[in-house]
Amino acid sequence: MGLPTIPALEALLGSLTISQPQNSSDYKSVVAVEQAFGSSNTKTPTVVYPEYKLWYQDSPQFTFDALTRKLRSELEKTNHPHNEGIIKAILAAYCLEPKRKDRPIDYLNKILDSIVSIELSQIFILPFSLDDFSCSFGSFRIQNFDGERFSQLEYRCKKAGCDYFDRYKDDLKGKLAIQKTSYSVKIIQYWKDLVRKINCEYGSIWQYSGNNHSDNIIYNYFEQISNDYANKFWLTFEKEQHLLTAAGANFFDERSLKQFPFGTFVSIFLKFQGDSYGYGVPLTKGIFAFNWLGGDKKINKIKDRLKSEFDTDIDDDKISIPQTIQQFISFFGKAKRNLLDEQFNESFLNFVIALDLVFGEKGASTKSISERVALITFKKLANNFLDQKKKLKDIYDARSKYVHECQTVETKLLEEVEVICQEVFFCMLRHRNYLQNEEDLKKWQKKIDFLVTAIDAEELQPDSKYEQIGIWVK
């Protein structure tokens, strides 16, 4: 649909500029591109990239805020990232259009109409190596950066017209890297046509000198986009660890990783429609250290166990994990993160919430939940049912005292609830083909309740009854 033809909007866009007007007191302004420091695309000293402001004249009929809201709505329809920084970056780049004042709305709509799907490759490169470290999960692989992956980065950088690899290849080779499988994202393709227009209008100023408007402003668009997709990268990195973490793997805390000193996040945009045009954006950050704790070996061992013992190959794109299990391991992951932050009470609470999500149907009492969890776990944890039920009662009593009386949870109970939650996870994984929906979950709960009742009535049930609902009995 695009932006509507409204005189007040046309006047606002016609006034928009990145150059301070002579009568600037008649204008409002907002920072569109923050001042930044970095090296240029040639081997020269660090340069200062200037701040750019958007200068504009709006009116009550169409305010600048109304323009940004409308742009956000249009971008959202196409699944293009649409945070405030990206919207300002687009408007700043729009100001580079030589002929925009002739038809202000039409040219902004042309920009919006040029949104296409392209391929994004993302790699986070750390400033050190770890001998023989190699693991993968979900869409991620972590290993030293050499061989095929090293060659792939060289190819993609050259394809994108980015000299990052040529400049830093000696520093990159052999370093530990986290790489995500390339995937499709939305991007504005209009910029390549805009660059050609600028070159025709003003001469060849499309250079990586750090001093040209077109360079700085269009690079800022890709940097804003890269940051947005980098946030999604880390969210996915955290989420795709949940299943392994619930099975006992180390948790790689992305909050520490993305702030690692001199860690570099590289985004490479390729396969623009009908063109070999691309773009590469390296971003270097850093604050503190990270402990890998031999996590790759543990992950690989757990992956082998999941495949052999639970028929669960997490590298199989076709694997289906029921929503019930996904919700459970999500809170399990939150609890493990709390442990890393030494938020022990919050960790305990999230473990218990995970149990509630699975066993706490509407109207269910803590007694009922405790019995169900005890039934699932008592055999594996070498306990008798009554003692295990008592342990669960203590856990729920501690939860209540923490929530209502702010009483600190005992370390022993925190350790016990983590072990219990892990066994619940394994039980659900064994039974996952029969936990596909809410109705399946209720049937499972009823079968658990039947066995609880049988134990209370001292009616011995064969092991097969337990095995049929995923309970470990060996």
XYZ file of C-alpha atoms in Angstrom:
474
model
C 0.000 0.000 0.000
C 2.803 2.436 0.876
C 2.566 5.978 2.170
C -0.572 7.921 1.218
C -0.478 11.084 -0.882
C -1.217 13.709 1.748
C -0.116 17.352 1.336
C 1.051 17.623 4.960
C 3.169 14.467 4.572
C 4.580 15.737 1.281
C 5.552 19.007 2.956
C 7.217 17.161 5.840
C 9.237 14.901 3.527
C 10.109 17.867 1.318
C 11.615 19.651 4.309
C 13.619 16.649 5.478
C 17.394 17.093 5.232
C 20.644 15.927 6.826
C 22.296 19.306 6.225
C 21.653 21.981 8.821
C 19.379 24.594 7.182
C 20.384 28.246 7.243
C 17.161 29.063 9.063
C 17.594 26.128 11.460
C 15.575 27.870 14.179
C 12.493 27.155 12.042
C 13.285 23.432 12.037
C 13.161 20.594 14.519
C 15.887 17.965 14.591
C 16.612 14.452 15.798
C 19.884 12.496 15.763
C 19.687 9.882 13.016
C 23.276 8.602 13.002
C 25.345 8.624 16.178
C 28.977 9.718 16.112
C 31.218 6.652 15.943
C 34.877 5.685 15.895
C 36.515 3.028 13.774
C 39.038 2.200 11.099
C 38.349 3.004 7.491
C 38.217 0.420 4.738
C 41.875 1.063 3.931
C 44.827 0.597 6.253
C 44.708 4.071 7.747
C 44.462 5.252 11.371
C 41.225 5.318 13.319
C 38.724 7.825 11.969
C 35.759 9.636 13.456
C 32.436 9.063 11.734
C 30.343 12.210 12.197
C 26.932 12.557 13.764
C 24.048 13.227 11.398
C 20.804 14.885 12.335
C 17.497 14.810 10.529
C 16.192 18.348 10.195
C 12.494 18.719 9.438
C 9.404 20.910 9.564
C 6.236 19.109 10.548
C 2.719 20.236 11.334
C -0.230 19.161 13.480
C -1.700 17.592 10.325
C 1.257 15.192 10.005
C 3.935 15.086 12.683
C 7.365 13.477 12.527
C 6.159 10.904 15.067
C 3.247 10.076 12.766
C 5.736 9.542 9.932
C 7.863 7.135 11.987
C 4.751 5.232 13.109
C 3.596 4.894 9.508
C 7.032 3.720 8.385
C 7.151 1.193 11.221
C 3.778 -0.166 10.115
C 4.874 -0.467 6.469
C 8.143 -2.191 7.397
C 6.367 -4.576 9.748
C 4.072 -5.729 6.938
C 7.098 -6.946 4.980
C 8.901 -8.492 7.993
C 11.692 -5.939 7.599
C 13.209 -4.935 10.970
C 11.530 -1.777 12.200
C 13.054 -0.400 15.392
C 13.596 3.322 15.889
C 17.260 3.266 14.833
C 16.412 1.534 11.552
C 13.612 3.976 10.738
C 15.931 6.951 11.295
C 18.616 5.231 9.210
C 16.159 4.829 6.320
C 15.082 8.474 6.515
C 18.700 9.640 6.598
C 19.493 7.537 3.509
C 16.328 8.861 1.855
C 17.827 12.351 2.192
C 20.647 11.260 -0.153
C 18.187 10.803 -3.042
C 19.125 13.622 -5.494
C 15.631 14.047 -6.970
C 13.474 13.330 -3.933
C 12.172 16.899 -3.648
C 10.433 16.522 -7.017
C 8.180 13.737 -5.692
C 8.920 13.232 -1.957
C 6.299 10.577 -1.242
C 6.920 8.621 -4.446
C 10.632 8.269 -3.736
C 10.090 7.073 -0.176
C 7.555 4.548 -1.475
C 10.136 3.370 -4.034
C 12.482 2.648 -1.169
C 9.796 0.678 0.675
C 8.815 -1.179 -2.498
C 12.409 -2.358 -2.967
C 12.395 -4.601 0.118
C 13.562 -8.063 -0.945
C 14.630 -11.359 0.589
C 18.390 -11.920 0.654
C 20.795 -14.326 2.345
C 22.380 -13.418 5.676
C 25.476 -15.165 7.043
C 26.364 -14.462 10.685
C 29.611 -15.386 12.432
C 30.821 -14.423 15.892
C 34.611 -14.708 16.049
C 36.421 -14.825 19.386
C 40.037 -13.640 19.815
C 41.455 -17.036 20.849
C 41.577 -20.719 19.897
C 40.532 -23.832 21.812
C 42.319 -27.008 20.782
C 39.978 -29.673 19.392
C 36.863 -27.751 20.485
C 33.952 -28.593 18.193
C 30.217 -28.938 18.708
C 26.942 -28.067 17.039
C 23.327 -27.672 18.077
C 20.298 -26.398 16.218
C 21.457 -23.952 13.551
C 24.807 -23.247 15.261
C 28.308 -24.671 15.045
C 31.147 -23.744 17.421
C 34.700 -24.628 16.416
C 38.037 -23.099 15.483
C 37.839 -20.990 12.356
C 39.849 -22.730 9.654
C 39.491 -25.056 6.709
C 36.176 -24.933 4.888
C 34.603 -22.293 7.120
C 37.627 -20.028 6.660
C 37.335 -20.377 2.881
C 33.589 -19.701 3.045
C 34.166 -16.385 4.814
C 36.751 -15.386 2.201
C 34.309 -16.225 -0.602
C 31.389 -14.395 0.995
C 33.405 -11.285 1.809
C 34.656 -11.053 -1.771
C 31.161 -11.672 -3.101
C 29.848 -8.840 -0.918
C 32.618 -6.459 -1.963
C 33.883 -6.331 1.633
C 37.623 -6.348 2.357
C 37.260 -7.466 5.985
C 38.721 -10.901 5.256
C 41.677 -9.519 3.291
C 42.545 -7.115 6.078
C 42.189 -9.485 9.025
C 42.645 -13.019 7.697
C 45.902 -13.528 9.605
C 44.172 -12.539 12.855
C 41.102 -14.692 12.141
C 42.665 -17.998 11.158
C 42.242 -20.667 13.810
C 40.172 -18.506 16.159
C 37.106 -19.953 17.867
C 33.921 -18.966 16.047
C 30.176 -19.382 16.463
C 28.476 -19.634 13.091
C 24.782 -19.757 12.306
C 23.415 -21.467 9.215
C 22.716 -18.840 6.536
C 19.080 -17.832 6.291
C 16.751 -15.458 4.456
C 16.102 -11.930 5.765
C 14.460 -8.766 4.475
C 16.550 -5.846 3.261
C 16.134 -2.659 1.190
C 17.694 -3.095 -2.243
C 17.181 0.517 -3.351
C 20.544 1.631 -1.950
C 22.574 0.200 -4.852
C 20.489 2.253 -7.310
C 20.827 5.268 -5.050
C 24.624 4.970 -5.055
C 24.644 4.952 -8.856
C 22.449 8.048 -8.909
C 24.745 9.838 -6.476
C 27.785 8.959 -8.569
C 26.096 10.278 -11.705
C 24.837 13.426 -9.978
C 27.872 14.374 -7.895
C 30.748 12.253 -9.190
C 32.278 9.106 -7.772
C 31.984 9.708 -4.024
C 31.043 6.121 -3.155
C 34.327 5.479 -1.380
C 35.218 3.921 1.976
C 37.049 7.008 3.200
C 34.949 7.586 6.269
C 34.290 11.151 5.096
C 31.407 10.908 2.630
C 27.725 11.239 3.425
C 26.659 8.307 1.255
C 29.277 5.984 2.746
C 28.503 6.785 6.361
C 24.741 6.932 6.098
C 24.130 3.827 4.012
C 26.658 1.903 6.100
C 24.679 3.033 9.161
C 21.552 1.409 7.700
C 23.345 -1.933 7.352
C 24.882 -1.553 10.801
C 21.445 -0.949 12.347
C 20.050 -3.943 10.468
C 23.029 -6.071 11.519
C 22.512 -5.164 15.167
C 18.844 -6.114 14.969
C 19.566 -9.478 13.355
C 22.467 -9.995 15.794
C 19.975 -9.702 18.662
C 17.879 -12.397 16.985
C 21.055 -14.490 16.540
C 21.712 -14.461 20.292
C 18.066 -15.097 21.189
C 18.098 -18.159 18.921
C 21.472 -19.243 20.321
C 20.009 -19.203 23.832
C 16.743 -20.917 22.836
C 18.363 -23.721 20.819
C 20.386 -24.765 23.872
C 17.284 -25.478 25.979
C 16.917 -29.143 25.084
C 20.607 -29.902 25.619
C 20.709 -27.897 28.843
C 17.734 -29.825 30.186
C 19.630 -33.018 29.363
C 22.625 -31.860 31.412
C 24.811 -29.911 28.960
C 26.715 -26.764 29.859
C 24.852 -23.541 29.193
C 26.781 -21.093 27.007
C 25.627 -17.724 28.331
C 25.164 -15.490 25.306
C 25.124 -12.362 27.496
C 28.780 -12.919 28.359
C 29.737 -14.067 24.877
C 28.392 -11.063 23.011
C 30.351 -8.715 25.274
C 33.599 -10.680 24.983
C 36.705 -8.455 24.633
C 37.598 -8.069 20.958
C 34.961 -10.543 19.873
C 33.809 -9.631 16.360
C 30.315 -10.185 15.003
C 30.352 -10.379 11.205
C 27.172 -10.071 9.125
C 27.350 -10.665 5.378
C 24.351 -9.846 3.187
C 24.341 -11.625 -0.175
C 22.143 -12.582 -3.133
C 20.407 -9.287 -3.780
C 17.958 -9.772 -6.610
C 19.492 -9.555 -10.070
C 22.866 -8.367 -8.797
C 26.111 -9.593 -7.289
C 25.859 -6.664 -4.917
C 26.341 -7.448 -1.229
C 27.386 -5.939 2.055
C 29.606 -6.941 4.967
C 29.370 -5.491 8.468
C 31.978 -6.400 11.117
C 31.258 -5.162 14.654
C 33.834 -5.509 17.425
C 32.819 -5.361 21.086
C 33.995 -6.591 24.438
C 34.028 -6.479 28.236
C 34.994 -9.664 30.062
C 35.922 -13.356 29.945
C 33.973 -16.566 29.479
C 34.558 -20.098 30.773
C 34.010 -22.837 28.173
C 34.402 -25.681 30.707
C 34.961 -28.328 28.018
C 31.380 -27.710 26.943
C 31.843 -29.084 23.440
C 32.711 -32.575 24.682
C 29.745 -32.546 27.039
C 27.378 -31.387 24.307
C 28.620 -34.034 21.880
C 28.298 -36.739 24.539
C 24.754 -35.663 25.405
C 23.782 -35.491 21.736
C 24.959 -39.091 21.341
C 22.966 -40.107 24.412
C 19.812 -38.347 23.216
C 20.093 -40.121 19.878
C 20.795 -43.606 21.233
C 18.658 -43.604 24.372
C 15.771 -41.308 23.422
C 15.739 -41.582 19.614
C 16.176 -37.804 19.497
C 18.555 -36.445 16.874
C 18.631 -32.694 17.475
C 20.534 -32.168 14.205
C 17.566 -33.542 12.276
C 15.579 -30.612 10.852
C 12.445 -32.785 10.869
C 12.520 -33.496 14.600
C 9.304 -32.458 16.339
C 9.388 -31.390 19.983
C 5.868 -31.005 21.435
C 4.840 -27.612 22.805
C 4.555 -29.020 26.338
C 8.218 -30.031 26.312
C 9.282 -26.749 24.709
C 7.585 -24.767 27.480
C 9.141 -26.990 30.134
C 12.714 -26.681 28.827
C 12.262 -22.932 28.367
C 11.774 -22.501 32.117
C 14.484 -25.076 32.777
C 16.802 -22.851 30.726
C 15.761 -19.770 32.700
C 16.520 -21.610 35.926
C 19.984 -22.578 34.686
C 20.661 -18.982 33.699
C 19.603 -17.863 37.181
C 22.158 -20.296 38.588
C 24.890 -18.701 36.484
C 23.890 -15.318 37.896
C 23.819 -16.741 41.436
C 20.103 -15.906 41.652
C 19.382 -19.081 43.561
C 15.854 -18.313 44.766
C 14.768 -17.277 41.267
C 16.367 -20.417 39.845
C 14.432 -22.582 42.293
C 11.217 -20.772 41.399
C 11.685 -21.319 37.655
C 12.341 -25.033 38.154
C 9.060 -25.302 40.087
C 7.210 -23.272 37.443
C 8.433 -25.790 34.854
C 6.821 -28.585 36.894
C 3.608 -26.587 37.301
C 3.338 -26.071 33.538
C 3.272 -29.820 32.937
C 1.412 -31.153 35.963
C -0.565 -28.193 37.282
C -3.788 -28.390 35.322
C -6.565 -26.021 36.335
C -7.693 -26.797 39.860
C -4.803 -29.160 40.574
C -3.465 -28.938 44.133
C 0.201 -28.964 45.084
C -0.515 -32.397 46.576
C -1.663 -33.685 43.183
C 1.352 -32.156 41.409
C 3.736 -33.575 44.022
C 2.264 -37.061 43.614
C 2.548 -36.970 39.823
C 6.156 -35.768 39.881
C 7.048 -38.274 42.609
C 5.544 -41.119 40.570
C 7.608 -40.186 37.514
C 10.913 -39.776 39.343
C 11.062 -42.112 42.352
C 12.347 -45.187 40.496
C 15.115 -43.407 38.609
C 16.243 -41.506 41.715
C 16.371 -44.712 43.786
C 13.791 -43.605 46.289
C 10.522 -45.085 47.466
C 7.342 -43.348 46.411
C 6.381 -42.016 49.853
C 9.805 -40.492 50.487
C 9.860 -38.955 47.031
C 6.408 -37.496 47.604
C 7.638 -36.008 50.895
C 10.584 -34.466 49.061
C 8.217 -32.839 46.568
C 6.058 -31.551 49.425
C 9.141 -29.925 50.958
C 9.941 -28.324 47.612
C 6.451 -26.852 47.257
C 6.451 -25.692 50.877
C 9.748 -23.905 50.216
C 8.264 -22.316 47.087
C 5.319 -21.022 49.131
C 7.561 -19.641 51.888
C 9.756 -17.872 49.350
C 6.824 -16.343 47.460
C 4.757 -15.340 50.506
C 7.354 -14.849 53.248
C 10.577 -14.142 51.285
C 12.334 -17.058 53.000
C 15.538 -18.101 51.246
C 15.450 -21.538 49.626
C 17.853 -24.149 50.997
C 20.661 -25.119 48.631
C 19.790 -28.785 49.104
C 16.246 -28.251 47.796
C 17.545 -26.307 44.793
C 19.881 -29.173 43.905
C 17.096 -31.727 44.356
C 14.540 -29.880 42.225
C 17.057 -29.540 39.368
C 17.667 -33.306 39.359
C 13.910 -33.954 39.519
C 13.209 -31.591 36.621
C 15.848 -33.264 34.497
C 14.277 -36.678 35.035
C 10.827 -35.258 34.225
C 12.321 -33.943 30.985
C 13.762 -37.360 30.112
C 10.423 -39.004 30.860
C 8.583 -36.602 28.542
C 11.215 -37.114 25.864
C 10.661 -40.886 25.954
C 6.920 -40.308 25.694
C 6.996 -37.317 23.311
C 5.129 -39.051 20.482
C 2.135 -39.246 22.827
C 2.362 -35.658 24.109
C 1.497 -33.817 20.926
C -1.340 -31.683 22.254
C -3.362 -30.699 25.325
C -5.612 -33.741 25.059
C -2.565 -36.050 25.008
C -1.212 -34.306 28.096
C -4.452 -34.877 29.995
C -4.482 -38.578 29.046
C -0.896 -38.871 30.277
C -1.786 -37.187 33.563
C -4.687 -39.606 34.069
C -2.403 -42.608 33.540
C 0.013 -41.163 36.089
C -2.857 -40.624 38.537
C -3.958 -44.240 38.040
C -0.522 -45.499 39.093
C -0.494 -43.123 42.082
C -3.857 -44.524 43.188
C -2.608 -48.084 42.701
C 0.409 -47.436 44.935
C -1.770 -45.834 47.606
C -4.030 -48.929 47.476
C -0.944 -51.179 47.628
C -1.869 -52.724 44.279
C 1.395 -53.699 42.603
C 1.566 -52.766 38.911
C 3.947 -54.344 36.363
C 6.906 -52.325 35.096
C 5.305 -52.239 31.667
C 2.632 -49.880 33.015
C 5.373 -47.415 33.942
C 7.317 -47.873 30.723
C 4.182 -47.202 28.670
C 4.122 -43.613 29.926
C 7.867 -42.929 29.632
C 8.964 -43.715 33.196
C 12.427 -45.213 33.706
C 12.190 -48.606 35.418
C 15.507 -50.409 34.759
